[in-house]
Coordinates of N, CA and C in Angstrom, one line a residue:
X1 N 0.8 -1.2 0.0 CA 0.0 0.0 0.0 C 0.9 1.3 0.0
X2 N 0.6 2.2 -0.9 CA 1.3 3.4 -0.9 C 0.8 4.4 0.2
X3 N 1.7 4.9 1.0 CA 1.3 5.9 2.0 C 1.0 7.2 1.3
X4 N -0.2 7.7 1.5 CA -0.6 9.0 0.8 C -0.3 10.2 1.7
X5 N 0.8 10.8 1.5 CA 1.2 11.9 2.4 C 0.3 13.1 2.2
X6 N -0.2 13.2 1.0 CA -1.1 14.4 0.7 C -2.4 14.3 1.5
X7 N -2.7 13.2 2.1 CA -3.9 13.1 2.9 C -3.8 14.0 4.1
X8 N -2.6 14.2 4.7 CA -2.4 14.9 5.9 C -1.4 16.0 5.9
X9 N -0.8 16.2 4.7 CA 0.3 17.2 4.6 C 0.2 17.9 3.3
X10 N 0.6 19.2 3.3 CA 0.7 20.0 2.1 C 2.1 20.1 1.5
X11 N 3.0 19.3 2.0 CA 4.4 19.4 1.6 C 4.5 19.1 0.1
X12 N 5.3 19.8 -0.6 CA 5.5 19.6 -2.1 C 6.8 18.9 -2.5
X13 N 7.6 18.6 -1.5 CA 8.9 17.9 -1.8 C 9.1 16.9 -0.7
X14 N 9.6 15.7 -1.1 CA 10.0 14.7 -0.1 C 10.9 13.7 -0.8
X15 N 11.4 12.7 0.0 CA 12.1 11.6 -0.5 C 11.3 10.3 -0.3
X16 N 11.3 9.4 -1.3 CA 10.6 8.2 -1.2 C 11.4 7.0 -1.7
X17 N 11.0 5.8 -1.4 CA 11.7 4.6 -1.9 C 10.9 4.0 -3.1
X18 N 11.6 3.7 -4.2 CA 11.0 3.0 -5.3 C 10.8 1.5 -4.9
X19 N 9.5 1.1 -4.9 CA 9.2 -0.3 -4.6 C 9.1 -1.1 -5.9
X20 N 8.7 -0.5 -7.0 CA 8.5 -1.3 -8.2 C 8.5 -0.4 -9.4
X21 N 9.1 -0.9 -10.5 CA 9.1 -0.2 -11.7 C 8.8 -1.2 -12.8
X22 N 7.6 -1.0 -13.4 CA 7.1 -1.9 -14.5 C 7.1 -1.2 -15.8
X23 N 7.6 -1.8 -16.8 CA 7.5 -1.2 -18.2 C 6.1 -1.5 -18.7
X24 N 5.5 -0.4 -19.1 CA 4.1 -0.5 -19.7 C 4.1 -0.5 -21.2
X25 N 5.1 0.2 -21.8 CA 5.2 0.3 -23.2 C 6.7 0.6 -23.5
X26 N 7.0 0.9 -24.8 CA 8.4 1.3 -25.1 C 8.8 2.6 -24.5
X27 N 7.8 3.4 -24.2 CA 8.0 4.8 -23.7 C 7.5 5.1 -22.3
X28 N 6.9 4.1 -21.6 CA 6.2 4.4 -20.4 C 6.6 3.4 -19.3
X29 N 6.8 3.9 -18.1 CA 7.1 3.0 -17.0 C 6.2 3.4 -15.8
X30 N 5.7 2.4 -15.1 CA 4.8 2.6 -14.0 C 5.6 2.4 -12.7
X31 N 5.7 3.5 -11.9 CA 6.5 3.5 -10.7 C 5.7 3.5 -9.5
X32 N 5.9 2.6 -8.6 CA 5.2 2.5 -7.3 C 6.2 2.8 -6.2
X33 N 5.9 3.7 -5.3 CA 6.7 4.1 -4.2 C 6.2 3.7 -2.9
X34 N 7.0 3.8 -1.9 CA 6.5 3.4 -0.5 C 5.6 4.5 0.0
X35 N 5.7 5.7 -0.5 CA 4.9 6.9 -0.1 C 4.9 7.9 -1.2
X36 N 3.9 8.8 -1.2 CA 3.9 9.8 -2.3 C 3.2 11.0 -1.8
X37 N 3.6 12.2 -2.4 CA 2.9 13.4 -2.2 C 2.1 13.8 -3.4
X38 N 2.1 12.9 -4.5 CA 1.3 13.1 -5.7 C -0.1 12.7 -5.6
X39 N -1.0 13.6 -5.8 CA -2.4 13.2 -5.9 C -2.7 12.5 -7.2
X40 N -3.3 11.3 -7.2 CA -3.6 10.7 -8.5 C -4.9 11.2 -9.1
X41 N -5.1 10.9 -10.3 CA -6.4 11.3 -10.9 C -7.5 10.5 -10.3
X42 N -8.6 11.2 -9.9 CA -9.7 10.5 -9.3 C -10.4 11.4 -8.3
X43 N -11.7 11.0 -8.0 CA -12.5 11.8 -7.1 C -12.9 13.1 -7.7
X44 N -12.9 13.2 -9.0 CA -13.3 14.5 -9.6 C -12.1 15.4 -9.8
X45 N -10.9 15.0 -9.4 CA -9.7 15.9 -9.5 C -8.7 15.3 -10.4
X46 N -8.0 16.1 -11.2 CA -6.9 15.6 -12.1 C -5.7 15.3 -11.3
X47 N -4.8 14.6 -11.9 CA -3.5 14.2 -11.2 C -2.6 15.4 -11.0
X48 N -1.8 15.4 -10.0 CA -0.7 16.4 -9.8 C 0.3 16.3 -10.9
X49 N 1.0 17.3 -11.2 CA 2.2 17.3 -12.0 C 3.4 17.5 -11.2
X50 N 4.6 17.2 -11.8 CA 5.8 17.4 -11.1 C 6.9 16.5 -11.6
X51 N 7.9 16.1 -10.7 CA 9.1 15.4 -11.1 C 9.4 14.4 -10.0
X52 N 9.9 13.2 -10.5 CA 10.5 12.2 -9.6 C 11.9 12.0 -10.1
X53 N 12.9 12.2 -9.3 CA 14.3 12.1 -9.6 C 14.6 13.0 -10.8
X54 N 14.0 14.1 -10.9 CA 14.2 15.1 -12.0 C 13.5 14.7 -13.3
X55 N 12.7 13.6 -13.3 CA 12.0 13.2 -14.5 C 10.6 13.6 -14.4
X56 N 10.0 14.3 -15.5 CA 8.6 14.7 -15.4 C 7.7 13.5 -15.2
X57 N 6.7 13.7 -14.4 CA 5.6 12.8 -14.1 C 4.5 13.0 -15.2
X58 N 4.3 12.0 -16.0 CA 3.3 12.2 -17.1 C 1.9 12.1 -16.6
X59 N 1.6 11.2 -15.7 CA 0.3 11.2 -15.0 C 0.4 10.3 -13.8
X60 N -0.6 10.3 -12.9 CA -0.6 9.6 -11.7 C -1.9 8.9 -11.6
X61 N -1.9 7.6 -11.3 CA -3.2 6.8 -11.3 C -3.3 6.0 -10.0
X62 N -4.5 5.6 -9.7 CA -4.8 4.7 -8.6 C -5.0 3.3 -9.1
X63 N -4.3 2.4 -8.5 CA -4.5 1.0 -8.8 C -4.6 0.2 -7.5
X64 N -5.8 -0.1 -7.1 CA -6.0 -0.8 -5.8 C -5.5 0.1 -4.7
X65 N -4.7 -0.4 -3.8 CA -4.1 0.4 -2.7 C -2.9 1.2 -3.1
X66 N -2.4 1.0 -4.3 CA -1.2 1.7 -4.7 C -1.5 2.9 -5.5
X67 N -0.5 3.9 -5.5 CA -0.5 5.0 -6.4 C 0.6 4.8 -7.4
X68 N 0.2 4.9 -8.7 CA 1.2 4.6 -9.8 C 1.5 5.9 -10.5
X69 N 2.8 6.1 -10.6 CA 3.4 7.3 -11.3 C 3.9 6.9 -12.6
X70 N 3.4 7.5 -13.7 CA 3.9 7.1 -15.1 C 5.0 8.1 -15.5
X71 N 6.1 7.5 -15.8 CA 7.3 8.3 -16.3 C 7.7 7.7 -17.6
X72 N 8.6 8.5 -18.3 CA 9.1 8.1 -19.6 C 10.4 7.4 -19.5
X73 N 10.9 7.3 -18.2 CA 12.2 6.6 -18.0 C 12.0 5.7 -16.8
X74 N 12.8 4.6 -16.8 CA 12.7 3.6 -15.6 C 13.5 4.2 -14.4
X75 N 13.2 3.7 -13.3 CA 13.9 4.1 -12.0 C 14.3 2.8 -11.3
X76 N 15.6 2.8 -10.8 CA 16.1 1.7 -10.0 C 15.4 1.7 -8.6
X77 N 15.5 0.6 -7.9 CA 14.9 0.5 -6.6 C 15.7 1.3 -5.5
X78 N 15.8 2.6 -5.6 CA 16.5 3.4 -4.8 C 15.6 4.5 -4.2
X79 N 16.2 5.3 -3.3 CA 15.5 6.5 -2.8 C 15.5 7.6 -3.8
X80 N 14.4 8.2 -4.0 CA 14.3 9.3 -5.1 C 13.6 10.5 -4.5
X81 N 13.9 11.6 -5.1 CA 13.3 12.9 -4.7 C 12.1 13.2 -5.5
X82 N 11.0 13.6 -4.8 CA 9.7 13.9 -5.4 C 9.5 15.4 -5.2
X83 N 9.0 16.0 -6.3 CA 8.7 17.4 -6.4 C 7.4 17.6 -7.1
X84 N 6.4 18.2 -6.4 CA 5.1 18.5 -7.0 C 5.1 19.9 -7.5
X85 N 4.5 20.1 -8.7 CA 4.4 21.4 -9.3 C 3.5 22.2 -8.5
X86 N 4.1 23.3 -7.9 CA 3.3 24.1 -6.9 C 2.1 24.8 -7.5
X87 N 2.3 25.4 -8.7 CA 1.2 26.1 -9.3 C 0.1 25.2 -9.7
X88 N 0.4 24.0 -10.2 CA -0.6 23.1 -10.6 C -1.4 22.6 -9.3
X89 N -0.7 22.3 -8.3 CA -1.3 21.8 -7.0 C -2.3 22.9 -6.5
X90 N -1.8 24.2 -6.5 CA -2.6 25.3 -5.9 C -3.9 25.4 -6.7
X91 N -3.8 25.3 -8.1 CA -5.0 25.5 -8.9 C -6.0 24.4 -8.6
X92 N -5.5 23.1 -8.5 CA -6.4 22.0 -8.3 C -7.0 22.1 -6.9
X93 N -6.2 22.5 -5.9 CA -6.8 22.6 -4.5 C -7.8 23.7 -4.5
X94 N -7.6 24.8 -5.1 CA -8.6 25.9 -5.1 C -9.9 25.5 -5.8
X95 N -9.8 24.8 -7.0 CA -10.9 24.3 -7.7 C -11.7 23.3 -6.8
X96 N -11.0 22.4 -6.1 CA -11.7 21.4 -5.3 C -12.4 22.0 -4.1
X97 N -11.7 22.9 -3.5 CA -12.3 23.6 -2.3 C -13.5 24.5 -2.8
X98 N -13.4 25.1 -3.9 CA -14.5 25.9 -4.5 C -15.7 25.0 -4.7
X99 N -15.4 23.8 -5.2 CA -16.5 22.8 -5.5 C -17.3 22.5 -4.2
X100 N -16.5 22.3 -3.1 CA -17.2 22.0 -1.8 C -18.1 23.2 -1.4
X101 N -17.6 24.4 -1.6 CA -18.5 25.5 -1.2 C -19.7 25.6 -2.0
X102 N -19.6 25.3 -3.3 CA -20.8 25.3 -4.2 C -21.8 24.2 -3.7
X103 N -21.2 23.0 -3.2 CA -22.0 22.0 -2.7 C -22.8 22.5 -1.5
X104 N -22.1 23.2 -0.6 CA -22.7 23.7 0.6 C -23.8 24.7 0.2
X105 N -23.5 25.6 -0.7 CA -24.5 26.6 -1.1 C -25.7 26.0 -1.7
X106 N -25.5 24.9 -2.6 CA -26.7 24.3 -3.1 C -27.6 23.6 -2.1
X107 N -26.9 23.1 -1.0 CA -27.7 22.5 0.1 C -28.6 23.5 0.8
X108 N -28.3 24.8 0.7 CA -29.1 25.8 1.3 C -30.5 25.9 0.6
X109 N -30.5 25.4 -0.6 CA -31.8 25.5 -1.4 C -32.4 24.1 -1.6
X110 N -32.0 23.2 -0.8 CA -32.6 21.8 -0.8 C -32.1 20.9 -1.8
X111 N -30.8 21.1 -2.3 CA -30.2 20.3 -3.3 C -29.1 19.5 -2.7
X112 N -28.9 18.2 -3.1 CA -27.8 17.4 -2.5 C -26.8 17.1 -3.6
X113 N -25.5 17.5 -3.4 CA -24.5 17.2 -4.4 C -24.2 15.7 -4.6
X114 N -24.3 15.3 -5.8 CA -24.1 13.8 -6.1 C -22.9 13.5 -7.0
X115 N -22.4 14.6 -7.7 CA -21.3 14.3 -8.6 C -20.5 15.6 -8.7
X116 N -19.2 15.5 -8.8 CA -18.3 16.7 -8.9 C -17.2 16.5 -9.9
X117 N -16.9 17.5 -10.6 CA -15.8 17.5 -11.6 C -15.1 18.8 -11.4
X118 N -13.8 18.7 -10.9 CA -13.1 19.9 -10.5 C -11.9 20.2 -11.4
X119 N -12.0 19.9 -12.7 CA -11.0 20.1 -13.6 C -10.9 21.5 -14.1
X120 N -9.7 22.0 -14.4 CA -9.6 23.4 -14.9 C -10.4 23.6 -16.2
X121 N -11.2 24.6 -16.2 CA -12.0 24.9 -17.4 C -13.2 24.0 -17.6
X122 N -13.4 23.1 -16.6 CA -14.6 22.2 -16.8 C -15.3 22.0 -15.4
X123 N -15.1 22.9 -14.5 CA -15.6 22.7 -13.1 C -17.1 22.7 -13.1
X124 N -17.7 21.7 -12.5 CA -19.2 21.6 -12.4 C -19.6 20.7 -11.2
X125 N -20.7 21.0 -10.6 CA -21.2 20.3 -9.5 C -22.6 19.9 -9.9
X126 N -23.0 18.6 -9.8 CA -24.3 18.1 -10.1 C -25.1 17.8 -8.8
X127 N -26.3 18.2 -8.7 CA -27.1 18.1 -7.5 C -28.4 17.3 -7.9
X128 N -28.8 16.5 -6.9 CA -30.2 15.9 -7.0 C -31.1 16.6 -6.0
X129 N -32.4 16.7 -6.4 CA -33.3 17.5 -5.6 C -33.7 16.8 -4.3
X130 N -33.7 17.5 -3.2 CA -34.2 17.0 -2.0 C -35.7 17.6 -1.8
X131 N -36.2 17.4 -0.6 CA -37.5 17.9 -0.4 C -37.5 19.5 -0.4
X132 N -38.5 20.0 -1.1 CA -38.7 21.5 -1.2 C -37.5 22.1 -1.8
X133 N -36.9 21.4 -2.8 CA -35.8 22.1 -3.5 C -36.3 23.2 -4.4
X134 N -35.5 24.2 -4.5 CA -35.9 25.3 -5.4 C -34.6 25.8 -6.1
X135 N -34.9 26.2 -7.3 CA -33.7 26.6 -8.2 C -33.1 27.9 -7.7
X136 N -31.8 27.9 -7.3 CA -31.2 29.1 -6.9 C -30.7 30.0 -8.0
X137 N -30.6 31.3 -7.8 CA -30.0 32.2 -8.7 C -28.5 32.3 -8.5
X138 N -27.8 32.7 -9.5 CA -26.3 32.8 -9.3 C -25.9 33.7 -8.2
X139 N -26.6 34.9 -8.1 CA -26.3 35.8 -7.1 C -26.5 35.3 -5.7
X140 N -27.5 34.4 -5.5 CA -27.7 33.8 -4.2 C -26.5 32.9 -3.8
X141 N -26.1 32.1 -4.8 CA -25.0 31.2 -4.5 C -23.7 32.0 -4.2
X142 N -23.5 33.1 -5.0 CA -22.4 33.9 -4.8 C -22.3 34.5 -3.4
X143 N -23.5 34.9 -2.9 CA -23.5 35.5 -1.5 C -23.1 34.5 -0.5
X144 N -23.5 33.3 -0.5 CA -23.1 32.3 0.4 C -21.6 32.0 0.3
X145 N -21.1 31.8 -0.9 CA -19.7 31.5 -1.1 C -18.8 32.6 -0.6
X146 N -19.2 33.8 -1.0 CA -18.4 35.0 -0.6 C -18.3 35.2 0.9
X147 N -19.4 34.9 1.6 CA -19.5 35.0 3.0 C -18.5 34.0 3.7
X148 N -18.5 32.7 3.2 CA -17.5 31.7 3.8 C -16.1 32.1 3.4
X149 N -15.9 32.6 2.2 CA -14.5 32.9 1.8 C -14.0 34.1 2.6
X150 N -14.8 35.1 2.8 CA -14.4 36.3 3.5 C -14.1 36.0 5.0
X151 N -14.7 34.9 5.5 CA -14.5 34.5 6.9 C -13.2 33.8 7.0
X152 N -12.5 33.5 5.9 CA -11.2 32.7 5.9 C -11.3 31.5 6.7
X153 N -12.4 30.7 6.5 CA -12.6 29.5 7.3 C -11.4 28.5 7.1
X154 N -10.9 27.9 8.2 CA -9.8 27.0 8.1 C -10.2 25.6 7.6
X155 N -9.4 24.9 7.0 CA -9.6 23.5 6.6 C -9.4 22.6 7.8
X156 N -10.3 21.6 7.9 CA -10.1 20.5 8.9 C -10.2 19.2 8.2
X157 N -9.2 18.3 8.6 CA -9.2 16.9 8.1 C -9.3 15.9 9.2
X158 N -10.2 14.9 9.0 CA -10.4 13.9 10.0 C -10.6 12.6 9.3
X159 N -10.4 11.5 10.1 CA -10.6 10.1 9.6 C -11.6 9.4 10.4
X160 N -12.6 8.9 9.8 CA -13.7 8.2 10.6 C -14.0 6.9 9.8
X161 N -14.0 5.8 10.5 CA -14.3 4.5 9.9 C -13.6 4.3 8.6
X162 N -12.3 4.7 8.5 CA -11.5 4.5 7.4 C -11.7 5.5 6.2
X163 N -12.6 6.5 6.5 CA -12.8 7.5 5.5 C -12.2 8.8 5.9
X164 N -11.7 9.5 4.9 CA -11.1 10.8 5.1 C -12.2 11.9 4.9
X165 N -12.3 12.8 5.8 CA -13.4 13.8 5.8 C -12.8 15.2 5.8
X166 N -13.3 16.0 5.0 CA -12.8 17.4 4.9 C -13.9 18.4 5.1
X167 N -13.6 19.4 5.9 CA -14.6 20.5 6.1 C -13.9 21.8 6.3
X168 N -14.6 22.9 6.2 CA -14.1 24.2 6.4 C -14.9 24.9 7.6
X169 N -14.1 25.3 8.6 CA -14.8 25.9 9.7 C -15.8 24.9 10.4
X170 N -17.0 25.4 10.6 CA -18.0 24.5 11.2 C -19.0 24.0 10.2
X171 N -18.6 24.2 8.9 CA -19.5 23.6 7.8 C -19.4 22.1 7.9
X172 N -20.4 21.4 7.3 CA -20.4 19.9 7.3 C -19.2 19.3 6.6
X173 N -18.8 18.1 7.0 CA -17.7 17.4 6.4 C -18.2 16.6 5.3
X174 N -17.4 16.6 4.2 CA -17.6 15.7 3.0 C -16.6 14.6 3.0
X175 N -17.0 13.4 2.6 CA -16.0 12.4 2.4 C -15.2 12.8 1.2
X176 N -13.8 12.8 1.3 CA -13.0 13.4 0.2 C -11.6 13.0 0.3
X177 N -11.0 12.5 -0.8 CA -9.6 12.2 -0.8 C -8.7 13.2 -1.5
X178 N -9.3 14.4 -1.9 CA -8.6 15.4 -2.7 C -7.8 16.4 -1.9
X179 N -7.1 17.2 -2.6 CA -6.3 18.3 -2.0 C -7.2 19.6 -1.9
X180 N -6.9 20.4 -0.9 CA -7.7 21.6 -0.6 C -6.8 22.7 -0.1
X181 N -7.3 23.9 -0.2 CA -6.6 25.0 0.4 C -6.6 24.9 1.9
X182 N -5.6 25.4 2.6 CA -5.5 25.3 4.1 C -6.5 26.2 4.7
X183 N -6.8 27.3 4.0 CA -7.8 28.3 4.5 C -8.5 28.9 3.3
X184 N -9.8 29.2 3.5 CA -10.5 29.8 2.4 C -9.9 31.2 2.0
X185 N -9.0 31.7 2.9 CA -8.3 33.0 2.5 C -7.5 32.8 1.3
X186 N -7.1 31.5 1.0 CA -6.3 31.2 -0.2 C -7.1 30.9 -1.4
X187 N -8.4 30.9 -1.3 CA -9.3 30.5 -2.4 C -9.3 31.3 -3.6
X188 N -9.2 32.7 -3.4 CA -9.4 33.6 -4.6 C -10.9 33.7 -4.9
X189 N -11.2 34.2 -6.0 CA -12.6 34.4 -6.4 C -13.2 33.1 -7.1
X190 N -14.4 32.8 -6.7 CA -15.2 31.7 -7.3 C -16.2 32.3 -8.3
X191 N -16.1 31.9 -9.5 CA -16.9 32.5 -10.5 C -17.9 31.4 -11.0
X192 N -19.2 31.7 -10.8 CA -20.3 30.8 -11.2 C -20.6 31.1 -12.7
X193 N -20.4 30.1 -13.6 CA -20.6 30.3 -15.0 C -22.0 30.2 -15.4
X194 N -22.7 29.1 -14.8 CA -24.1 28.9 -15.2 C -24.7 28.0 -14.1
X195 N -26.1 28.2 -14.0 CA -26.9 27.3 -13.2 C -28.0 26.8 -14.1
X196 N -28.1 25.5 -14.3 CA -29.1 25.0 -15.2 C -29.7 23.7 -14.7
X197 N -30.9 23.4 -15.2 CA -31.6 22.1 -14.9 C -31.4 21.2 -16.1
X198 N -31.2 19.9 -15.8 CA -31.1 18.9 -16.9 C -31.6 17.6 -16.3
X199 N -32.6 17.1 -16.8 CA -33.2 15.8 -16.4 C -33.5 15.7 -14.9
X200 N -34.0 16.8 -14.4 CA -34.3 16.8 -13.0 C -33.2 17.1 -12.0
X201 N -32.0 17.3 -12.6 CA -30.8 17.6 -11.8 C -30.4 19.1 -12.0
X202 N -29.8 19.6 -11.0 CA -29.2 21.0 -11.0 C -27.7 20.9 -11.3
X203 N -27.3 21.6 -12.3 CA -25.8 21.6 -12.6 C -25.3 23.0 -12.5
X204 N -24.3 23.2 -11.7 CA -23.6 24.5 -11.5 C -22.2 24.4 -12.1
X205 N -21.9 25.2 -13.1 CA -20.6 25.3 -13.7 C -19.8 26.4 -13.0
X206 N -18.5 26.3 -12.9 CA -17.7 27.3 -12.1 C -16.3 27.2 -12.5
X207 N -15.6 28.3 -12.1 CA -14.1 28.3 -12.2 C -13.6 29.2 -11.0
X208 N -12.3 29.3 -10.9 CA -11.7 30.2 -9.9 C -10.7 31.2 -10.6
X209 N -10.6 32.3 -9.9 CA -9.7 33.3 -10.5 C -8.8 33.9 -9.4

């Protein structure tokens, strides 16, 4: 099992041990480490970018209990240096945290978030209707989100029954394995692009600036 340091730490550099290096094709190698700071693609969030032993990481995937790093060069079973691209991580964390706030805001109008996509340029949260759900207007969502952002609510991480839970301030916790800003003071502006209904679901598109 790969130890996922990004679950509890925001560090962007560390040293890890190569456990396995499997050739996938003539140009790609799957690297498994004893621990990693790289977030893999999944949970609505794209993979981190960066370098292992100075070699660019092309993508990062989940395979069972392991995190697999795809590189264009093989690595020997030695200790290696990991570096996550700070700008990429910051953008992904901001998008994911903004998605949680949109989820909270939608719940204020009787909607339950059921699907999230936190990719740059493609951010959207999909909601299912609860009892007495009503369609919110963009300005109403903006007001809730801006209030939480202005309060600079801190991030809290906890583990319950094997699940990682993330919340901001006293807002409810969501089950989540993704990366987030340490405080909503780091979020920047959340821009709601559209609010629309489709097949009985509410879809909110968004980005961050």
